[in-house]
């Protein structure tokens, strides 16, 4: 398992997510984002708004960059 925080995944808080793969990590982050969206958390709404302004190419590049970041993380103890 590896851990990344909401902030590391373009979010707005320090909530950690643990996952075995980057896909799982992305899913957990998205799920959390949806919950925060439903609660109308302003910080997360701003973060999502920022991400939504990226072009598909920029989004892809961001995603790949985060995948590399995930791969380079040490395994949780
Ligand atoms: Zn968050």
PDB file of C-alpha atoms and ligand atoms in Angstrom:
ATOM      1  CA  UNK A   1       0.000   0.000   0.000  1.00  0.00           C
ATOM      2  CA  UNK A   2       1.043   3.555  -0.689  1.00  0.00           C
ATOM      3  CA  UNK A   3      -0.414   6.741   0.716  1.00  0.00           C
ATOM      4  CA  UNK A   4      -1.118  10.086  -0.873  1.00  0.00           C
ATOM      5  CA  UNK A   5      -3.114  12.989   0.507  1.00  0.00           C
ATOM      6  CA  UNK A   6      -6.050  14.813  -0.991  1.00  0.00           C
ATOM      7  CA  UNK A   7      -3.749  17.833  -1.487  1.00  0.00           C
ATOM      8  CA  UNK A   8      -1.191  15.771  -3.407  1.00  0.00           C
ATOM      9  CA  UNK A   9      -4.023  14.765  -5.740  1.00  0.00           C
ATOM     10  CA  UNK A  10      -5.105  18.321  -6.551  1.00  0.00           C
ATOM     11  CA  UNK A  11      -7.548  18.394  -3.654  1.00  0.00           C
ATOM     12  CA  UNK A  12      -7.772  20.752  -0.720  1.00  0.00           C
ATOM     13  CA  UNK A  13      -7.243  18.869   2.546  1.00  0.00           C
ATOM     14  CA  UNK A  14      -4.768  16.552   4.244  1.00  0.00           C
ATOM     15  CA  UNK A  15      -6.964  13.459   4.187  1.00  0.00           C
ATOM     16  CA  UNK A  16      -4.760  10.464   3.325  1.00  0.00           C
ATOM     17  CA  UNK A  17      -5.759   7.718   0.877  1.00  0.00           C
ATOM     18  CA  UNK A  18      -4.065   4.333   0.829  1.00  0.00           C
ATOM     19  CA  UNK A  19      -4.079   2.154  -2.271  1.00  0.00           C
ATOM     20  CA  UNK A  20      -2.227  -0.645  -4.017  1.00  0.00           C
ATOM     21  CA  UNK A  21      -2.396   0.951  -7.442  1.00  0.00           C
ATOM     22  CA  UNK A  22      -2.628   4.420  -8.869  1.00  0.00           C
ATOM     23  CA  UNK A  23      -6.054   3.602 -10.333  1.00  0.00           C
ATOM     24  CA  UNK A  24      -7.319   2.666  -6.883  1.00  0.00           C
ATOM     25  CA  UNK A  25      -5.800   5.861  -5.499  1.00  0.00           C
ATOM     26  CA  UNK A  26      -7.481   7.958  -8.189  1.00  0.00           C
ATOM     27  CA  UNK A  27     -10.823   6.260  -7.441  1.00  0.00           C
ATOM     28  CA  UNK A  28     -10.581   6.971  -3.731  1.00  0.00           C
ATOM     29  CA  UNK A  29      -9.639  10.565  -4.372  1.00  0.00           C
ATOM     30  CA  UNK A  30     -12.571  10.958  -6.770  1.00  0.00           C
ATOM     31  CA  UNK A  31     -14.967   9.408  -4.262  1.00  0.00           C
ATOM     32  CA  UNK A  32     -13.752  11.803  -1.588  1.00  0.00           C
ATOM     33  CA  UNK A  33     -14.072  14.687  -4.048  1.00  0.00           C
ATOM     34  CA  UNK A  34     -17.702  13.745  -4.707  1.00  0.00           C
ATOM     35  CA  UNK A  35     -18.474  13.680  -0.993  1.00  0.00           C
ATOM     36  CA  UNK A  36     -16.866  17.062  -0.491  1.00  0.00           C
ATOM     37  CA  UNK A  37     -18.775  18.368  -3.512  1.00  0.00           C
ATOM     38  CA  UNK A  38     -22.055  17.203  -1.960  1.00  0.00           C
ATOM     39  CA  UNK A  39     -21.126  18.955   1.262  1.00  0.00           C
ATOM     40  CA  UNK A  40     -20.353  22.080  -0.788  1.00  0.00           C
ATOM     41  CA  UNK A  41     -16.922  22.372   0.772  1.00  0.00           C
ATOM     42  CA  UNK A  42     -15.623  25.622  -0.726  1.00  0.00           C
ATOM     43  CA  UNK A  43     -11.926  24.674  -0.718  1.00  0.00           C
ATOM     44  CA  UNK A  44     -12.656  21.479  -2.635  1.00  0.00           C
ATOM     45  CA  UNK A  45     -15.051  23.248  -5.002  1.00  0.00           C
ATOM     46  CA  UNK A  46     -12.261  25.721  -5.824  1.00  0.00           C
ATOM     47  CA  UNK A  47      -9.764  22.909  -6.346  1.00  0.00           C
ATOM     48  CA  UNK A  48     -12.184  21.059  -8.641  1.00  0.00           C
ATOM     49  CA  UNK A  49     -12.973  24.236 -10.521  1.00  0.00           C
ATOM     50  CA  UNK A  50      -9.267  24.737 -11.159  1.00  0.00           C
ATOM     51  CA  UNK A  51      -8.869  21.174 -12.453  1.00  0.00           C
ATOM     52  CA  UNK A  52     -11.903  21.540 -14.712  1.00  0.00           C
ATOM     53  CA  UNK A  53     -10.153  24.394 -16.530  1.00  0.00           C
ATOM     54  CA  UNK A  54      -7.376  22.096 -17.747  1.00  0.00           C
ATOM     55  CA  UNK A  55      -7.454  20.982 -21.368  1.00  0.00           C
ATOM     56  CA  UNK A  56      -7.701  17.214 -21.975  1.00  0.00           C
ATOM     57  CA  UNK A  57      -3.975  17.228 -22.858  1.00  0.00           C
ATOM     58  CA  UNK A  58      -3.073  19.064 -19.650  1.00  0.00           C
ATOM     59  CA  UNK A  59      -5.286  16.715 -17.677  1.00  0.00           C
ATOM     60  CA  UNK A  60      -3.566  13.699 -19.211  1.00  0.00           C
ATOM     61  CA  UNK A  61      -0.138  15.162 -18.462  1.00  0.00           C
ATOM     62  CA  UNK A  62      -1.190  15.896 -14.879  1.00  0.00           C
ATOM     63  CA  UNK A  63      -2.494  12.351 -14.473  1.00  0.00           C
ATOM     64  CA  UNK A  64       0.731  10.834 -15.814  1.00  0.00           C
ATOM     65  CA  UNK A  65       2.799  13.063 -13.546  1.00  0.00           C
ATOM     66  CA  UNK A  66       0.804  11.875 -10.525  1.00  0.00           C
ATOM     67  CA  UNK A  67       1.196   8.268 -11.628  1.00  0.00           C
ATOM     68  CA  UNK A  68       4.987   8.747 -11.653  1.00  0.00           C
ATOM     69  CA  UNK A  69       4.760  10.392  -8.236  1.00  0.00           C
ATOM     70  CA  UNK A  70       2.728   7.430  -6.937  1.00  0.00           C
ATOM     71  CA  UNK A  71       5.209   4.925  -8.398  1.00  0.00           C
ATOM     72  CA  UNK A  72       8.141   6.682  -6.754  1.00  0.00           C
ATOM     73  CA  UNK A  73       6.536   6.645  -3.298  1.00  0.00           C
ATOM     74  CA  UNK A  74       7.839   4.191  -0.706  1.00  0.00           C
ATOM     75  CA  UNK A  75       5.511   1.403   0.384  1.00  0.00           C
ATOM     76  CA  UNK A  76       3.657   1.992   3.660  1.00  0.00           C
ATOM     77  CA  UNK A  77       5.096   0.184   6.611  1.00  0.00           C
TER      78      UNK A  77
HETATM   79 ZN1  LIG B   1      -9.993  16.615   0.522  1.00  0.00          ZN
END
